[in-house]
Every structure is written in structure tokens, then in C-alpha cells.
Short mmCIF file of C-alpha atoms and ligand atoms in Angstrom, two decimals:
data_model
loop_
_atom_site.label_atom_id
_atom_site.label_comp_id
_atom_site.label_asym_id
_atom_site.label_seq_id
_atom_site.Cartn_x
_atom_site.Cartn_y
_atom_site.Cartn_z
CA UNK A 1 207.71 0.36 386.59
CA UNK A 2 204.63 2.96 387.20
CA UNK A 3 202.14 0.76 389.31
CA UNK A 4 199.13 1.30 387.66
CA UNK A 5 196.12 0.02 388.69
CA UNK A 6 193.32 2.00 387.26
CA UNK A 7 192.39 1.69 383.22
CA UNK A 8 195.84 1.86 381.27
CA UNK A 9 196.02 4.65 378.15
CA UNK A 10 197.18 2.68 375.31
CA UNK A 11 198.46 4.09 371.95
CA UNK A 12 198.62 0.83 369.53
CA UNK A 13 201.03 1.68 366.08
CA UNK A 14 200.51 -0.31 363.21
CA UNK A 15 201.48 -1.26 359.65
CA UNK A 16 199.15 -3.52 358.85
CA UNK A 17 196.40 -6.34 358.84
CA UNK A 18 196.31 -5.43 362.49
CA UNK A 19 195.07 -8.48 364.12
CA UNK A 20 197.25 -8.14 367.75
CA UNK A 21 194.97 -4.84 367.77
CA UNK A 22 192.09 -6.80 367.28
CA UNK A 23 192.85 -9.05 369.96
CA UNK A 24 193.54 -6.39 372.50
CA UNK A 25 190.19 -5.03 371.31
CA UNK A 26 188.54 -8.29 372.14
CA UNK A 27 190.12 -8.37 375.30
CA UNK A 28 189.03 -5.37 376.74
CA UNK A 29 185.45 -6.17 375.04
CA UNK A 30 185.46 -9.45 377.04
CA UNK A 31 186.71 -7.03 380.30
CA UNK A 32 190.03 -9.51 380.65
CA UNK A 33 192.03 -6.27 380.03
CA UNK A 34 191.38 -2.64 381.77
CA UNK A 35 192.39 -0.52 378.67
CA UNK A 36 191.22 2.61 376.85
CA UNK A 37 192.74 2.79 373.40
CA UNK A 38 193.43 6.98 372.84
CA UNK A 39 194.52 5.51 369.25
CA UNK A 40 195.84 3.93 366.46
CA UNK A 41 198.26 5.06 364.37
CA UNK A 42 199.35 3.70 360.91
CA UNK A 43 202.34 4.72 359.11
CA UNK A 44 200.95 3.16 355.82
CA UNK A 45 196.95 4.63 354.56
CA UNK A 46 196.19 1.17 353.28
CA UNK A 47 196.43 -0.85 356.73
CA UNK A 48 193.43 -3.22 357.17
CA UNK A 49 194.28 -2.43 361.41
CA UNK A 50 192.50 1.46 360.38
CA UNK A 51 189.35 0.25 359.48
CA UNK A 52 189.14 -2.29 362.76
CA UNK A 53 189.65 0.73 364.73
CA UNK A 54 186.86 2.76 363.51
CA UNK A 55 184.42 0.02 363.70
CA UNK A 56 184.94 -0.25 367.14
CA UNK A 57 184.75 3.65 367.49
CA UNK A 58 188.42 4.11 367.98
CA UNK A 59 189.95 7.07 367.05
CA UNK A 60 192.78 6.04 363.51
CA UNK A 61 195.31 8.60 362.49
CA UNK A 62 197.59 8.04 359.66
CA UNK A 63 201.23 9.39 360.05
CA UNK A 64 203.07 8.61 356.52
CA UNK A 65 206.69 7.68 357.62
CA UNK A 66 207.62 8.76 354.06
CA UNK A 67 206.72 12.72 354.69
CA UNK A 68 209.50 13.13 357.08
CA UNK A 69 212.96 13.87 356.22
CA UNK A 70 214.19 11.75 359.15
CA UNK A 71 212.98 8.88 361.64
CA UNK A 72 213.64 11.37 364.32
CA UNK A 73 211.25 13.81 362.54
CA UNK A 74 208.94 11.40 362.37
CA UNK A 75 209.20 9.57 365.84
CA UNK A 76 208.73 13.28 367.03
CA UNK A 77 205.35 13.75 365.36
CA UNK A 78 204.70 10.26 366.76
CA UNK A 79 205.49 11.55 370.48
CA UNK A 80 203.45 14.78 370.00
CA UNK A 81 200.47 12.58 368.92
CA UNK A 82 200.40 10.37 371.56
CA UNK A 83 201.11 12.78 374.75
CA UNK A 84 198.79 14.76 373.26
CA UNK A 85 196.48 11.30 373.52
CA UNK A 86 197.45 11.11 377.15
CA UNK A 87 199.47 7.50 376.35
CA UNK A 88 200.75 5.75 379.22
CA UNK A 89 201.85 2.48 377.14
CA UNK A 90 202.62 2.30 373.55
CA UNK A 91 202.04 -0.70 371.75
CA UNK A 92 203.57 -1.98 368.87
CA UNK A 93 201.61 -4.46 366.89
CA UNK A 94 202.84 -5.60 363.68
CA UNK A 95 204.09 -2.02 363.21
CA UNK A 96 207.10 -2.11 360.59
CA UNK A 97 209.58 0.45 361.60
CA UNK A 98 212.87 0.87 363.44
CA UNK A 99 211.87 3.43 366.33
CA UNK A 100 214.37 6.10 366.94
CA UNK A 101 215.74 7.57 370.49
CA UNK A 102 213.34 9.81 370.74
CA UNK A 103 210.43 7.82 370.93
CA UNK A 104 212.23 5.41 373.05
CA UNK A 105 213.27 8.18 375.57
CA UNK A 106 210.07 9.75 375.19
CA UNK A 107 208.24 6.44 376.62
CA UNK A 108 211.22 4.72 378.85
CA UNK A 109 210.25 0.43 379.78
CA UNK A 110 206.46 1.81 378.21
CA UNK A 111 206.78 0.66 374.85
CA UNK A 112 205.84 -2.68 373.98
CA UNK A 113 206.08 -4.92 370.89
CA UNK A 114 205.81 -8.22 369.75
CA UNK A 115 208.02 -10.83 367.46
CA UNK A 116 207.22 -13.71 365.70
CA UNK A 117 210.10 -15.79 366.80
CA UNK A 118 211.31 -16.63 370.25
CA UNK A 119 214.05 -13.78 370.78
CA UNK A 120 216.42 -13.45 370.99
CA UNK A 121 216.84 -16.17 368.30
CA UNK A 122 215.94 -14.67 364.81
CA UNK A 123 215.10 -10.64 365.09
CA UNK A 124 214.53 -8.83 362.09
CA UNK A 125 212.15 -9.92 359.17
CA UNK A 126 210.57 -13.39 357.53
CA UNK A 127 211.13 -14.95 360.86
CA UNK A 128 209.14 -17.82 360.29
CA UNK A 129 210.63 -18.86 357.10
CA UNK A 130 214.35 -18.53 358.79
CA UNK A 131 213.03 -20.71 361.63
CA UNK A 132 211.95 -23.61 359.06
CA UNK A 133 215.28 -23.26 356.88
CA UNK A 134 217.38 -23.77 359.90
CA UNK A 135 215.26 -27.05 360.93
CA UNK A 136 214.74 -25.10 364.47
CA UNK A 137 212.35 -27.73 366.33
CA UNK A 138 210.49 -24.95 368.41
CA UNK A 139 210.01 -21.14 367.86
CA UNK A 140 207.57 -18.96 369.29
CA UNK A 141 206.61 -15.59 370.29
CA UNK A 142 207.96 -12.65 372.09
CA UNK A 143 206.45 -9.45 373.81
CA UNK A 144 208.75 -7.29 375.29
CA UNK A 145 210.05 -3.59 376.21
CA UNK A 146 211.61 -1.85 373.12
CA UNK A 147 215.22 -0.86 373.49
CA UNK A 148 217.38 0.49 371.14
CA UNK A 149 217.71 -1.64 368.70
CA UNK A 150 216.17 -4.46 366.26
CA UNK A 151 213.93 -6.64 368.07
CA UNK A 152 216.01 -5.78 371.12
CA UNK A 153 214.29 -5.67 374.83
CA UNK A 154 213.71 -6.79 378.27
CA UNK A 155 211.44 -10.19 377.41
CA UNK A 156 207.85 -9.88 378.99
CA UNK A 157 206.23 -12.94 378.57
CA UNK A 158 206.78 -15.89 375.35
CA UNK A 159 204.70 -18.66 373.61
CA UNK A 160 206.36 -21.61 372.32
CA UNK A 161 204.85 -23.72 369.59
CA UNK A 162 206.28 -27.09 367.31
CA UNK A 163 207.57 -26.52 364.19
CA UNK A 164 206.53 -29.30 362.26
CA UNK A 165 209.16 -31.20 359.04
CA UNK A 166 206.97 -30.06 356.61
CA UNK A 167 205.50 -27.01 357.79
CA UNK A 168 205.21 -24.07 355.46
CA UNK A 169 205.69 -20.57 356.02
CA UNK A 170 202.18 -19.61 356.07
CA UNK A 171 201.39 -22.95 358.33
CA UNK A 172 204.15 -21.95 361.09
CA UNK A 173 203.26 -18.26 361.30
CA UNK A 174 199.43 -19.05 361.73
CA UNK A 175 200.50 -21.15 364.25
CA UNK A 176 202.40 -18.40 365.97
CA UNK A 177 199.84 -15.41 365.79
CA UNK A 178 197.15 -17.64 367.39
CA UNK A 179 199.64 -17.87 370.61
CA UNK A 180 201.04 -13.73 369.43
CA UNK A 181 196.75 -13.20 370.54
CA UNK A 182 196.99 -14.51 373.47
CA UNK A 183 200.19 -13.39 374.99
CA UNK A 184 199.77 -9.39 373.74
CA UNK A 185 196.88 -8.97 376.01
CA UNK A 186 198.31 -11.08 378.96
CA UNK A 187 201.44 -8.61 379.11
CA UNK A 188 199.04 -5.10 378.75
CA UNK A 189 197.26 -6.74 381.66
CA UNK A 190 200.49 -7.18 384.05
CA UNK A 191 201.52 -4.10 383.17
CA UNK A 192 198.33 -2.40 384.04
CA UNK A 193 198.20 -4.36 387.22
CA UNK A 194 201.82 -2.60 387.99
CA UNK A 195 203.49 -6.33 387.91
CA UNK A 196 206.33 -5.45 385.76
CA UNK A 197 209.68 -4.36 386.91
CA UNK A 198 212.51 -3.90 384.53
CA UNK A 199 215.94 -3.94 386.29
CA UNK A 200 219.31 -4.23 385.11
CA UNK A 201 217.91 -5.14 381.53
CA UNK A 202 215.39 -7.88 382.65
CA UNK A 203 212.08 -7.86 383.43
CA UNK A 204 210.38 -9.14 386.49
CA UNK A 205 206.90 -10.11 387.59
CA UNK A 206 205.65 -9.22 391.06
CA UNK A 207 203.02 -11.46 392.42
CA UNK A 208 201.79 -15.29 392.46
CA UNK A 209 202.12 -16.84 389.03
CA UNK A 210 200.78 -20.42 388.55
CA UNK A 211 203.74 -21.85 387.10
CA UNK A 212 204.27 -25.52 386.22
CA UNK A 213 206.64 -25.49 383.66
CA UNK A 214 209.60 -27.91 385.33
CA UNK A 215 208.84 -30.23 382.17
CA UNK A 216 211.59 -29.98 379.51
CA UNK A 217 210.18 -30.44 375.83
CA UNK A 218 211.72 -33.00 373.04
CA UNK A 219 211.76 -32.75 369.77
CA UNK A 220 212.70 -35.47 368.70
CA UNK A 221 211.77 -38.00 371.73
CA UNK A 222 214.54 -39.29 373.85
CA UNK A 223 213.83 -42.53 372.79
C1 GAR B 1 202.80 -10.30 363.69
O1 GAR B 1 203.14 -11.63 363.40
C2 GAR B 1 203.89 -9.64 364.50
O2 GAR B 1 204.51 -10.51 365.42
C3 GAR B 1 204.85 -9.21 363.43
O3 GAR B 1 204.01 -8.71 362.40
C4 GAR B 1 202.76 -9.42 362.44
C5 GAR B 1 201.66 -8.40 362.49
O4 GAR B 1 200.40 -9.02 362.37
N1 GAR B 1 205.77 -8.21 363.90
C6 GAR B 1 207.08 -8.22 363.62
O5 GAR B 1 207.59 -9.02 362.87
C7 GAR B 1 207.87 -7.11 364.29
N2 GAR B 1 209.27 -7.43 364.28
P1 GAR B 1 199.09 -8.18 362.66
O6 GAR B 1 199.18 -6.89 361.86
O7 GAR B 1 197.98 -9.08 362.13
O8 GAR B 1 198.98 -7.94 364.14
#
């Protein structure tokens, strides 16, 4: 992995309500993350994530998936933008579409995304709502590097929350994007400090982490 240690370029695509943008936005505010966001790109004009951009001053393009006869056409236009942005990282947050080759080649190990679920355990969509039907105990977030593939990727860094008997959908994934703030801008910021190394399909952090995580979790108690 580049080591970067100066201000990372970020490109942040999005579909939506956009709040992992806000977060990295508040981040670098708060100076917890050295990051320029070039821009934000929507592939959908109505995305709430648009207008946060442009209050904060940041440049929002809209690129309508639906205009191109392919996703390679349009991952194309998508690599053209953000080159011509000067990306070094592209983030994906809570941005709906299956990339193609060609964006992944175009930005090897620099594309990043996050997933409502603790991967690999339950890619794809309504996550949450999977998690509570199959009486999972735990579930989580996930950042990491896009591959080819759904929800496929060298994992960065995770969150693990409770899933509670009665939780609803909307309880359990407000539970989850709380922790999806936190983590987002922890991984931009060990990638900008050059502390990630992806080898043979795993990612690695260089450098003193304060772990104390030797306690396993129950759910239900042991006794
Ligand atoms: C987030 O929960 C994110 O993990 C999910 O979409 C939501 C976007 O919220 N992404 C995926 O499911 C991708 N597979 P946001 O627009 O408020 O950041």
C-alpha cells in the first residue's frame, strides 16, 4: 500500500442519505482525519448526501447510472471524473451499485466501502433484517478494500454490536451506523498514515495498536 503521509485525496460515491460522508466530514472538521474531499458523486439526483456536500463547500456531481448503456460505460465516466479530481482513495459510502473491473483496476487496494453486517456473513442487501430472521446474536460492521465482487474484500477494520430478541429492523441498523461512523473515518485515517498493507488477500496494519480484545463475548451467558 502507497505510504501516504501528507493530506489523502478522497473521492466519496454515494446513493443516498449520505451520513458515512457526513461523518468523514466531521472528522476532518474535528482534524482526527487529514483528508481533502475532490468530491462527491451520486448516481441518483435526489440523494440527501448532495446537499451535505455543498453546505460544506464540497464540490457534488451527479453521474446517472441509468444514461449508460453498460456498468463499464459508466464506471469509465466514474474513473475519468475522479483522476481528473486527482483521487488517491475512493470511498464508497452507502453507494448502491456493483462496481465493474474497470473501476476496480483503475484504483487497485484504493477503494473502500462499508457493510452493514459483519462480512463475510450476510453481503448483499436488507442485511439487518436477514441478521434478525436468522436469530444471529451479534452482527456488525465492515470497511474494507473492494474486490470483485458483492461485498467482497480484504477486511479493514469491524464493529460488533448485540442484536437484541426483539429488535426491529430500524432498531438494529441504527445501532450499526452509529459504530459504521466511527469505524469509516478510523480506516481513511490508517490508510492515510500508510498503515495498510494488503497481501495475499488480507489486510495488515503496520504499527502499535492498543489491543485488548482476548475477552470472548456470550450471548447467551455461560451460565
Ligand atoms: C449504510 O448502512 C451502509 O453500510 C450501507 O448503506 C447505508 C448508507 O447510509 N451500505 C451497504 O449496504 C453497501 N453494501 P448513509 O447513506 O447514511 O451513509
Amino acid at each position: 500500500m502507497a505510504a501516504v503521509d501528507s493530506a489523502v485525496n478522497l473521492g466519496i460515491l454515494i446513493s443516498g442519505h449520505g451520513s458515512n460522508l457526513q461523518a468523514i466530514i466531521d472528522a476532518i472538521m474535528r482534524r482526527d482525519l487529514a483528508a481533502q474531499i475532490k468530491i462527491v458523486i451520486s448516481n441518483r439526483a435526489d440523494a440527501f448526501g448532495l446537499e451535505r456536500a455543498r453546505r460544506h463547500g464540497i464540490e457534488a456531481a451527479v453521474i446517472e447510472h441509468r444514461r449508460f448503456p453498460s456498468r463499464e460505460d459508466f464506471d469509465r465516466e466514474l474513473v475519468d471524473v475522479l483522476k481528473s479530481h486527482e483521487v488517491d482513495l475512493v470511498i464508497l459510502a452507502g453507494f448502491m451499485r456493483l462496481l465493474s473491473p474497470v473501476m476496480i483496476q483503475a484504483f487497485p487496494n484504493r477503494i473502500m466501502n462499508i457493510h452493514p453486517a459483519l462480512l463475510p456473513a450476510f453481503p448483499g442487501l436488507h442485511v439487518q433484517k436477514a441478521a434478525i430472521d436468522r436469530g444471529a446474536r451479534f452482527s456488525g460492521c465492515t470497511v474494507f478494500f473492494v474486490a470483485e465482487g458483492l461485498d467482497d474484500g480484504p477486511i479493514i477494520i469491524q464493529a460488533v454490536v448485540p442484536v437484541h430478541p426483539n429488535d426491529t429492523e430500524q432498531e438494529l441498523s441504527e445501532r450499526i451506523l452509529a459504530q459504521e461512523h466511527r469505524i469509516y473515518p478510523r480506516a481513511i485515517q490508517l490508510y492515510q498514515q500508510g498503515r495498510l498493507e494488503v497481501r495475499d488477500g488480507r489486510v495488515y496494519i503496520n504499527g502499535e495498536l492498543d489491543l485488548s480484545l482476548d475477552q470472548a463475548t456470550f450471548n447467551p451467558p455461560l451460565r
